[in-house]
XYZ file of C-alpha atoms in Angstrom:
661
model
C 61.041 -120.975 8.895
C 59.732 -118.152 11.704
C 55.905 -119.917 12.389
C 53.050 -117.509 13.918
C 49.680 -118.964 15.831
C 47.693 -116.075 15.426
C 44.559 -117.654 17.761
C 47.098 -117.837 20.268
C 48.259 -113.849 18.829
C 44.493 -112.590 19.621
C 44.647 -114.321 23.313
C 47.683 -113.171 24.253
C 47.331 -111.060 27.667
C 50.073 -108.386 26.384
C 50.877 -105.540 28.637
C 48.380 -102.138 27.269
C 50.496 -99.732 25.662
C 49.566 -96.395 27.317
C 47.094 -95.894 24.459
C 43.813 -96.027 25.571
C 40.315 -95.397 25.358
C 37.063 -96.520 27.317
C 36.194 -99.775 26.312
C 39.518 -99.457 23.619
C 42.837 -100.859 24.657
C 45.718 -101.002 22.096
C 48.206 -103.954 23.689
C 52.213 -103.939 21.679
C 54.642 -105.984 22.174
C 57.285 -108.581 20.085
C 56.841 -112.225 19.427
C 59.919 -114.217 18.097
C 61.107 -111.404 16.273
C 56.779 -110.453 14.927
C 55.877 -106.678 15.611
C 52.599 -107.167 17.179
C 49.738 -104.156 17.771
C 46.300 -105.495 18.655
C 43.187 -103.583 19.128
C 41.332 -104.694 21.980
C 37.012 -103.618 21.708
C 35.283 -104.201 25.083
C 32.142 -103.680 24.068
C 31.398 -105.911 20.661
C 34.385 -108.832 21.980
C 36.388 -107.826 18.753
C 39.897 -107.440 18.326
C 42.562 -106.239 15.265
C 45.837 -107.487 15.012
C 48.036 -105.833 12.833
C 50.969 -108.123 11.992
C 54.279 -107.596 11.063
C 56.890 -109.156 10.202
C 60.525 -109.174 9.020
C 63.320 -110.844 6.714
C 64.949 -114.399 8.860
C 68.061 -116.185 7.821
C 65.575 -119.229 8.530
C 63.494 -118.806 5.653
C 59.483 -118.040 5.190
C 57.123 -116.002 7.795
C 54.268 -118.569 8.298
C 51.068 -117.562 9.395
C 48.304 -120.663 11.215
C 44.793 -119.842 12.156
C 43.663 -123.329 14.313
C 40.394 -124.350 12.918
C 38.292 -125.327 10.086
C 37.135 -122.157 7.863
C 35.821 -121.237 4.693
C 37.152 -118.311 2.482
C 34.763 -116.031 1.295
C 35.068 -113.041 -0.781
C 33.213 -110.248 0.780
C 31.794 -108.629 -1.494
C 30.127 -106.132 0.423
C 32.750 -104.604 2.704
C 35.657 -105.655 0.300
C 38.689 -108.203 1.360
C 37.856 -111.517 2.626
C 35.896 -113.338 5.320
C 37.527 -116.238 7.038
C 34.208 -117.996 8.258
C 34.474 -121.103 11.101
C 33.008 -124.081 9.584
C 31.011 -124.732 12.424
C 28.904 -121.458 12.690
C 30.089 -120.468 16.091
C 32.140 -118.434 17.603
C 34.413 -116.080 16.044
C 34.851 -114.882 12.088
C 37.681 -113.111 11.122
C 38.033 -110.485 8.175
C 41.233 -109.869 6.748
C 40.904 -106.191 4.608
C 43.620 -106.980 2.583
C 46.000 -109.621 1.361
C 49.115 -109.681 3.597
C 51.731 -106.664 1.342
C 55.612 -105.950 1.200
C 57.235 -102.815 2.376
C 60.502 -101.084 2.618
C 60.896 -98.422 5.665
C 63.310 -96.262 6.437
C 64.802 -94.670 9.685
C 61.563 -93.271 11.132
C 58.681 -94.950 9.140
C 58.167 -93.606 6.042
C 57.109 -95.877 3.736
C 59.812 -95.920 0.558
C 58.229 -99.060 -1.889
C 55.762 -101.818 -1.139
C 54.341 -104.407 -3.378
C 52.031 -107.488 -3.334
C 52.893 -110.530 -2.185
C 52.022 -113.859 -2.972
C 51.565 -116.727 -0.163
C 54.938 -119.804 -1.058
C 51.759 -121.982 -0.005
C 48.794 -121.602 1.006
C 46.493 -124.548 2.569
C 42.537 -124.711 4.221
C 41.773 -127.789 5.530
C 38.954 -129.226 9.053
C 42.189 -128.677 11.520
C 43.086 -125.743 10.173
C 44.143 -122.156 7.782
C 47.585 -121.428 6.639
C 50.088 -120.028 4.570
C 53.528 -119.517 4.053
C 55.593 -115.643 3.021
C 58.832 -115.392 1.727
C 59.983 -112.525 2.998
C 62.884 -110.306 0.878
C 66.001 -108.778 2.078
C 64.750 -104.954 3.421
C 61.520 -105.520 3.583
C 59.081 -106.036 6.133
C 55.673 -108.145 5.898
C 52.509 -106.432 6.391
C 49.559 -107.904 7.500
C 46.145 -106.776 9.041
C 43.525 -108.984 10.555
C 40.041 -108.531 12.899
C 38.624 -111.361 14.662
C 34.851 -110.482 15.095
C 32.852 -111.797 18.074
C 29.481 -113.874 16.699
C 28.327 -114.851 19.763
C 25.561 -112.047 20.132
C 24.550 -111.951 16.383
C 21.286 -113.814 16.884
C 19.910 -110.369 17.964
C 21.021 -108.249 16.143
C 22.964 -108.087 12.006
C 25.631 -110.485 12.408
C 29.356 -110.346 11.598
C 28.788 -112.101 8.198
C 25.637 -110.098 7.364
C 27.620 -107.223 8.003
C 30.481 -107.974 5.925
C 28.671 -109.607 3.117
C 26.327 -106.839 2.044
C 26.620 -103.409 1.525
C 24.134 -99.883 0.605
C 25.028 -97.849 -2.559
C 25.963 -95.108 0.483
C 29.013 -97.659 1.824
C 30.138 -98.487 -2.112
C 30.109 -94.949 -3.317
C 33.530 -92.900 -2.858
C 34.928 -90.363 -0.736
C 37.861 -88.404 -0.864
C 40.327 -88.350 1.375
C 41.779 -84.822 1.532
C 45.532 -84.886 2.497
C 45.768 -88.170 -0.120
C 43.631 -86.283 -3.128
C 42.637 -90.375 -3.347
C 39.560 -91.936 -2.626
C 38.016 -95.030 -0.325
C 34.639 -96.931 -1.261
C 34.596 -99.962 1.063
C 35.462 -100.576 4.804
C 38.650 -102.794 3.529
C 39.882 -99.651 1.513
C 40.942 -97.824 5.283
C 43.424 -100.483 5.239
C 45.417 -99.005 3.059
C 45.830 -95.884 5.253
C 45.752 -97.771 8.876
C 49.070 -99.650 8.260
C 50.523 -101.509 11.873
C 48.713 -98.959 13.851
C 48.985 -96.095 12.204
C 47.215 -93.695 9.552
C 49.486 -93.010 6.598
C 48.677 -91.270 3.747
C 47.380 -92.593 0.937
C 50.075 -91.313 -1.749
C 53.662 -91.136 -2.564
C 53.974 -87.858 -1.035
C 56.176 -84.622 -2.976
C 58.902 -83.956 -3.552
C 60.280 -87.390 -1.772
C 58.091 -90.295 -3.090
C 57.009 -92.075 -0.021
C 54.451 -92.362 2.149
C 53.680 -90.792 5.575
C 51.844 -90.708 8.508
C 48.829 -88.173 7.464
C 46.798 -86.962 10.489
C 44.245 -85.080 8.174
C 43.622 -88.558 5.917
C 42.666 -89.745 9.330
C 40.059 -86.922 9.920
C 38.558 -87.458 6.639
C 38.589 -91.293 7.589
C 36.846 -90.856 10.696
C 34.117 -88.477 8.884
C 33.208 -91.133 6.837
C 32.781 -93.412 9.187
C 30.891 -92.071 11.686
C 28.308 -91.008 8.056
C 28.350 -94.225 7.446
C 27.797 -95.948 10.728
C 24.780 -93.476 11.682
C 23.513 -94.416 7.786
C 23.803 -98.159 8.171
C 24.171 -99.106 11.863
C 26.923 -100.878 11.531
C 29.410 -102.193 14.599
C 31.454 -102.250 11.980
C 32.271 -98.017 11.296
C 32.422 -97.589 14.499
C 34.825 -100.070 15.598
C 36.646 -98.763 12.197
C 36.345 -94.913 13.780
C 37.646 -95.913 17.556
C 40.772 -97.473 15.750
C 41.492 -94.049 13.990
C 41.641 -92.378 17.089
C 43.542 -94.792 18.351
C 46.142 -94.812 16.121
C 46.098 -91.213 16.236
C 46.857 -91.239 19.820
C 50.055 -93.297 18.762
C 50.895 -91.117 17.334
C 51.436 -88.380 19.334
C 54.192 -87.174 20.371
C 54.927 -85.612 23.943
C 54.989 -81.953 23.282
C 52.230 -82.356 21.576
C 52.844 -82.823 18.067
C 52.866 -84.725 15.226
C 56.274 -84.930 12.922
C 55.904 -86.094 9.112
C 58.858 -85.589 7.801
C 57.436 -85.247 3.857
C 59.200 -83.278 2.799
C 63.179 -82.967 3.724
C 65.115 -85.468 5.702
C 64.521 -83.164 9.252
C 61.346 -84.791 10.113
C 59.670 -81.564 9.786
C 55.681 -81.492 11.112
C 53.263 -79.537 8.833
C 50.569 -77.861 10.996
C 47.336 -78.305 9.275
C 47.601 -82.310 9.157
C 48.442 -81.543 13.338
C 45.199 -79.801 12.968
C 43.326 -82.849 10.957
C 44.538 -84.924 14.573
C 43.313 -81.991 17.171
C 39.461 -81.948 14.270
C 39.291 -85.622 15.083
C 39.307 -85.887 18.756
C 37.910 -83.234 19.354
C 34.713 -84.962 17.551
C 35.318 -87.555 19.197
C 34.986 -86.021 22.507
C 32.162 -84.594 21.325
C 30.368 -87.440 20.857
C 32.163 -89.102 24.138
C 33.480 -87.180 26.715
C 36.986 -88.787 28.693
C 40.347 -87.482 30.187
C 42.184 -89.455 27.845
C 41.195 -86.994 24.587
C 41.129 -84.562 26.767
C 44.469 -84.632 27.167
C 45.568 -85.207 24.390
C 43.264 -82.039 22.424
C 45.132 -80.203 25.224
C 48.758 -80.636 23.633
C 47.575 -81.220 20.448
C 46.201 -77.018 21.180
C 49.368 -76.151 23.131
C 51.370 -77.608 20.314
C 49.662 -75.350 17.431
C 49.506 -72.523 19.336
C 53.742 -72.382 19.406
C 53.230 -72.327 15.687
C 53.255 -68.633 15.866
C 54.626 -65.541 14.082
C 54.841 -62.384 15.972
C 54.172 -60.254 13.121
C 53.085 -56.296 12.915
C 49.935 -56.692 13.110
C 49.212 -60.082 15.281
C 50.219 -63.608 14.979
C 50.165 -65.499 12.174
C 49.951 -69.278 12.504
C 52.854 -71.112 10.472
C 52.471 -73.987 7.968
C 55.020 -75.788 8.794
C 58.407 -76.185 11.496
C 60.735 -75.158 8.308
C 59.575 -71.239 8.221
C 61.003 -71.505 12.044
C 64.614 -70.703 11.368
C 66.952 -70.229 8.392
C 68.540 -72.972 8.558
C 65.040 -74.488 7.822
C 64.468 -73.285 4.807
C 67.562 -73.688 3.166
C 66.187 -77.410 3.081
C 62.477 -76.043 1.863
C 61.838 -78.024 -1.984
C 60.098 -75.030 -3.094
C 61.017 -71.429 -4.421
C 60.505 -68.382 -2.059
C 61.622 -64.429 -1.212
C 62.624 -63.102 1.652
C 60.663 -60.581 3.136
C 59.876 -58.391 6.797
C 55.689 -57.448 5.212
C 54.276 -56.297 8.036
C 57.151 -57.170 10.943
C 57.440 -60.520 9.686
C 59.781 -62.690 9.978
C 61.566 -63.609 6.500
C 61.258 -66.887 6.852
C 56.825 -66.544 6.613
C 55.746 -67.657 3.686
C 52.485 -66.316 4.923
C 50.378 -68.765 3.646
C 46.862 -68.573 4.118
C 45.355 -71.495 4.089
C 47.297 -73.003 7.401
C 46.261 -69.479 9.186
C 42.439 -69.650 9.031
C 43.489 -73.456 9.237
C 45.096 -72.966 12.587
C 42.770 -70.719 14.498
C 39.629 -73.162 13.629
C 41.388 -75.722 15.278
C 41.786 -73.985 18.299
C 38.916 -72.379 18.070
C 37.152 -76.331 17.529
C 39.690 -76.410 20.750
C 37.935 -74.217 22.945
C 34.518 -74.880 21.547
C 34.558 -78.630 22.671
C 36.043 -78.892 25.581
C 35.342 -74.423 27.343
C 39.074 -74.161 27.951
C 39.835 -70.357 26.028
C 43.405 -70.874 27.121
C 44.459 -69.333 23.483
C 41.410 -66.978 22.681
C 43.738 -63.717 23.394
C 46.322 -65.539 20.163
C 43.645 -66.571 18.331
C 42.079 -63.265 18.287
C 45.698 -61.732 17.369
C 45.297 -63.996 14.722
C 41.880 -62.613 13.273
C 43.610 -59.506 13.729
C 46.829 -59.976 11.152
C 44.448 -61.754 8.987
C 42.691 -58.721 8.753
C 45.489 -56.171 8.189
C 46.354 -58.641 5.447
C 43.867 -58.524 3.531
C 42.832 -54.642 3.983
C 46.539 -54.454 1.661
C 45.155 -53.645 -1.729
C 48.054 -51.982 -3.519
C 48.740 -51.609 -7.102
C 44.656 -51.658 -7.822
C 45.366 -50.666 -11.874
C 48.973 -53.274 -11.776
C 47.573 -56.378 -11.128
C 44.004 -55.587 -12.240
C 45.423 -57.185 -16.289
C 47.840 -58.870 -14.648
C 45.120 -61.078 -13.263
C 43.215 -60.709 -16.335
C 46.289 -62.169 -18.179
C 46.370 -65.019 -15.608
C 42.733 -65.808 -16.221
C 43.443 -66.357 -19.871
C 45.394 -70.712 -18.473
C 43.345 -70.915 -16.648
C 40.303 -71.433 -19.408
C 39.509 -74.708 -20.285
C 41.281 -76.528 -23.330
C 38.021 -75.311 -25.746
C 38.077 -71.841 -24.445
C 41.865 -71.596 -24.842
C 41.199 -72.836 -28.621
C 38.677 -70.626 -29.516
C 40.736 -67.383 -28.635
C 41.497 -64.537 -31.167
C 45.142 -63.984 -32.104
C 45.676 -60.558 -29.370
C 44.646 -62.511 -26.675
C 46.520 -66.512 -26.856
C 49.862 -63.566 -27.202
C 48.715 -62.346 -23.793
C 47.317 -65.687 -22.531
C 51.256 -66.913 -23.403
C 53.087 -63.259 -21.866
C 50.985 -64.629 -18.614
C 52.615 -68.633 -18.382
C 55.786 -67.809 -19.879
C 56.953 -64.468 -18.003
C 54.051 -63.116 -15.010
C 53.407 -66.386 -13.675
C 56.496 -67.324 -13.048
C 57.637 -63.432 -11.224
C 54.316 -63.467 -9.820
C 56.002 -63.501 -5.764
C 58.580 -61.203 -6.770
C 55.860 -58.889 -8.197
C 53.482 -60.162 -4.914
C 57.051 -58.331 -3.231
C 57.183 -55.429 -4.208
C 53.646 -54.574 -3.945
C 52.833 -56.887 -0.858
C 48.951 -58.164 -1.021
C 46.806 -61.777 -0.776
C 43.421 -60.350 -1.900
C 43.794 -59.483 -5.178
C 40.961 -58.149 -7.571
C 37.441 -59.459 -8.723
C 37.435 -61.982 -5.393
C 40.787 -64.593 -6.134
C 42.809 -65.010 -3.188
C 46.272 -65.741 -3.544
C 47.374 -68.296 -0.799
C 51.055 -66.750 0.775
C 53.377 -64.128 -0.018
C 56.541 -65.350 -0.790
C 55.833 -69.119 -2.278
C 56.420 -69.448 -6.063
C 54.000 -69.645 -9.194
C 50.517 -68.470 -9.044
C 49.269 -71.161 -6.418
C 45.056 -71.349 -8.405
C 44.320 -74.977 -6.597
C 44.236 -73.369 -3.409
C 41.421 -71.372 -5.278
C 38.804 -74.598 -3.959
C 40.473 -74.426 -0.525
C 39.947 -70.531 0.057
C 36.852 -70.787 -0.099
C 36.369 -73.970 1.876
C 38.115 -72.210 4.983
C 36.720 -68.974 4.928
C 32.715 -70.654 5.305
C 34.489 -72.004 8.228
C 35.506 -68.959 9.192
C 32.347 -67.447 8.761
C 30.570 -69.612 10.567
C 32.859 -69.211 14.661
C 32.639 -65.080 13.677
C 29.821 -63.388 15.336
C 28.015 -60.938 12.967
C 29.021 -58.386 14.882
C 32.892 -59.041 14.912
C 33.838 -58.948 10.869
C 31.808 -61.584 9.694
C 29.769 -59.568 6.876
C 33.535 -58.840 6.113
C 34.040 -62.156 5.468
C 31.143 -63.302 3.939
C 31.722 -60.401 1.422
C 35.343 -62.318 0.913
C 33.128 -65.555 0.320
C 31.063 -64.095 -1.911
C 34.271 -63.172 -4.438
C 35.844 -66.388 -4.358
C 32.870 -68.250 -5.493
C 32.006 -65.178 -8.114
C 35.526 -65.357 -9.078
C 35.640 -69.675 -9.164
C 32.845 -69.682 -12.439
C 33.394 -66.535 -14.197
C 36.808 -67.260 -14.396
C 35.278 -70.751 -15.584
C 39.018 -72.317 -13.382
C 36.510 -75.811 -12.250
C 36.502 -76.962 -15.799
C 40.028 -76.214 -16.683
C 40.704 -78.670 -13.107
C 38.152 -80.892 -14.054
C 40.504 -82.357 -16.880
C 43.888 -81.807 -15.608
C 45.238 -84.319 -13.337
C 47.032 -82.826 -11.497
C 44.752 -80.283 -10.541
C 41.421 -81.479 -10.121
C 41.688 -82.938 -6.635
C 40.886 -78.940 -6.533
C 36.820 -79.643 -7.642
C 36.531 -81.606 -3.903
C 37.596 -78.065 -2.045
C 35.189 -76.377 -4.244
C 33.035 -78.220 -3.306
C 33.161 -78.867 0.774
C 33.071 -74.600 0.153
C 29.791 -74.810 -1.945
C 28.489 -76.860 1.078
C 29.338 -74.225 4.101
C 28.319 -71.416 1.769
C 24.640 -73.360 1.224
C 24.200 -74.436 4.886
C 24.418 -70.565 5.995
C 22.469 -69.093 2.761
C 20.012 -71.832 2.050
C 20.390 -69.541 -1.855
C 19.180 -71.276 -5.048
C 22.082 -69.646 -6.366
C 24.347 -71.415 -3.713
C 22.538 -75.025 -4.188
C 23.306 -75.082 -8.294
C 26.745 -74.491 -7.849
C 27.169 -77.178 -5.245
C 25.061 -79.360 -7.244
C 27.217 -78.427 -10.939
C 30.495 -79.249 -8.417
C 29.183 -82.398 -7.633
C 28.791 -83.505 -11.653
C 31.951 -82.518 -11.967
C 33.281 -84.253 -9.007
C 31.823 -87.957 -10.636
C 32.944 -86.861 -14.070
C 36.659 -86.643 -12.596
C 36.271 -89.776 -11.071
C 36.937 -88.079 -7.371
C 35.064 -89.039 -3.944
C 32.415 -87.339 -2.239
C 33.723 -85.033 -0.059
C 32.383 -87.296 3.428
C 31.777 -83.690 4.992
C 28.896 -84.228 2.545
C 27.547 -87.274 4.680
C 26.755 -85.049 7.500
C 29.067 -86.477 9.025
C 31.394 -83.263 10.159
C 31.197 -82.778 13.756
C 32.847 -79.049 12.965
C 29.439 -78.428 10.916
C 27.175 -80.863 13.306
C 27.399 -81.551 17.036
C 26.008 -85.185 18.440
C 23.123 -83.770 18.712
C 22.294 -81.846 15.912
C 23.276 -84.585 12.859
C 20.847 -86.649 10.949
C 21.853 -89.709 9.090
C 21.949 -89.324 5.544
C 19.984 -91.958 3.761
C 20.400 -94.805 1.023
C 19.351 -94.295 -2.572
C 19.064 -97.620 -4.610
C 20.808 -96.593 -7.469
C 24.703 -96.137 -7.374
C 24.591 -92.480 -9.622
C 22.551 -91.043 -7.231
C 24.591 -89.110 -4.922
C 23.024 -87.735 -1.651
C 24.497 -84.676 -0.372
C 22.886 -83.767 3.505
C 21.692 -80.732 3.595
C 20.598 -80.640 7.831
C 20.887 -76.968 9.740
C 19.283 -75.761 12.389
C 15.961 -76.219 10.840
C 15.680 -79.192 10.210
C 17.297 -82.514 8.483
C 17.333 -81.991 4.087
C 19.202 -83.438 1.640
C 19.849 -82.317 -2.046
C 19.502 -85.699 -4.759
C 21.437 -85.293 -7.339
C 21.096 -87.447 -10.480
C 24.567 -88.353 -12.464
C 22.912 -89.732 -15.107
C 22.502 -89.428 -18.832
C 18.920 -90.429 -18.336
C 16.008 -89.916 -16.243
C 15.570 -92.117 -12.483
C 13.145 -92.524 -9.863
C 14.201 -91.329 -6.087
C 14.059 -94.271 -4.613
C 16.412 -94.470 -1.097
C 16.465 -97.883 0.356
C 14.044 -100.059 1.684
C 15.559 -100.686 5.403
C 16.372 -96.429 5.591
C 13.751 -95.598 8.758
C 14.008 -92.053 7.322
C 12.446 -92.706 4.169
C 9.963 -95.358 4.040
C 10.556 -96.486 0.551
C 6.764 -98.326 0.690
C 3.196 -97.728 -2.061
C 2.713 -94.972 -0.684
C 5.848 -92.494 -0.558
C 5.589 -90.233 -2.578
C 8.779 -90.447 -3.311
C 8.876 -93.517 -5.532
C 6.840 -91.652 -8.002
C 9.149 -88.508 -8.200
C 11.809 -88.546 -11.059
C 15.027 -86.958 -11.573
C 15.511 -85.937 -14.651
C 18.611 -86.235 -16.242
C 21.549 -84.143 -14.444
C 19.392 -82.462 -11.992
C 18.621 -81.992 -8.579
C 15.785 -82.448 -6.272
C 15.736 -80.980 -2.520
C 13.389 -83.080 -0.005
C 13.170 -83.341 3.235
C 11.631 -86.243 6.181
C 7.550 -85.924 7.124
C 6.278 -87.676 9.953
C 3.814 -89.809 8.261
C 2.147 -91.045 11.754
C 2.363 -90.223 15.126
C 5.198 -93.306 15.069
C 8.347 -92.780 14.714
C 8.432 -93.970 11.228
C 8.927 -90.888 8.674
C 8.327 -90.671 4.991
C 9.904 -89.168 2.516
C 8.365 -85.513 0.940
C 9.354 -83.639 -2.178
C 9.816 -79.894 -0.678
C 11.263 -79.472 -4.552
C 9.430 -82.101 -5.902
C 9.951 -80.327 -9.805
C 13.526 -81.046 -10.003
C 15.931 -78.477 -10.962
C 18.129 -79.263 -14.106
C 21.568 -78.346 -14.617
């Protein structure tokens, strides 16, 4: 039997790995064949231990925690609390139960299943559990030790873990996995043995891969909840995510994923997630380790380009760099040398936009303008591609035919016979040849505001329509008004108009394969609201939030007001937590100050009441918010107003007459 004394693991003065931040250090070592990763956080004198045990000929794997403990379910943040009977010293938090996994040689997860202890005992002197590990599997577990010696002067760890505001228990969308987290414990569906993984079985190989874009999502959620609740744990989770991303970075500054092939290819949008995460952390608290990692990641992204005749075009993934790579590409595609591009460059729009935005963010946070010329070249290439609009006579009717397949089911069933026949022609003949038609008449920007994702990929990729709205709004925010922002704003207008007119959002809502597109659509509308302040855009955003709720999807984390790309630390405001979980709060803080949209997702009116612990919205009898009723499926806007010369504030209804959707 392999035996592991957990107290000794927490106390082992192992050598630090190269991954360290101010006040946070990662240590890695092996003890009797058990791989251990420990993150130490000096500010809270707390630690997180990741344990990975192999199957052994010696028999079961036994974990022991010396001391007397009570085992309690954490109804607040999830997981289990091992509470010392002495009520002094450290408490231990297990976010998830141990789990069995299979890994390939590159650390990708190919299988996992729950495991029950072969025996379990809790006494006055120790808690212990033994596990049988099948051949070919490993056992993973994460355990926190949270020092409670100073808890008398602040909210204690027990209270942090056992209680949760409504905001903490609401689901938040995770960008790359298209899944949600609904508690702090859910972070450990992603944080696995010191690395950030996606929480879905990635197509086409059905395995879980490391994913920096999911890490960015979680970083934003932790940041927003830290501001809104003041809980220390969210700050520790945020720092742990940074350590986990730094631990994954290769010497050349890049990150590899192997989502699609056995070539361990890199996907640049995921790497851009690492740049955005590190930039947000560096903006909050600059330090050399972050600056160095950012510089190396930016240099890697800057190398992922194809120099076309009209400027630099950023590639989607490393397979596009060669004919050999594209032989492993899992999707249909057509070669093209349009505008002097490489035949293997698929001209994928969303990744091109995202890479430019990552390099712009790098420059904004570090002041390093070494990639500014490359980004300017990329903007020129984007303008040239979007300016190409051949064969309007052909694309206008073809797109109208395709749109018939984007209608919700009820609308499709009501189509007259002639349009049903056209719809059949569309999905059976036009859509499968869509990329071949565009190879003959190259263009991305279509009639009526629609934009295709790429030039050369097969199929009609409507699922990226919300992503395009989000990314163009991101780009607009970085472009001076005299440098083409008006043209980009017109493109954003077209994207928004197409989304409404085509009813594609209702199609997404009822499609299991496409409903995650609603989250990106909502984020794009959120960014439009911040730019325009338009009542129409707010109405669309509120509708999108209702659609997300109806579809059972989480809230895009940017809507918490915690996206550092939008709100730098000095301009960020905490999102208040409503009392009723059926209310969703969108943080629309902008340069004019804090502002919040509150949406009632219920089928009945609800009173607008915020948590009684909120500093921003004092929920006492004098607060005018106490009298506000939000009708069913409706929304209202509110802003904090200073109630008296002290720092205490109360809510005031900027739009007390709620707008019904």
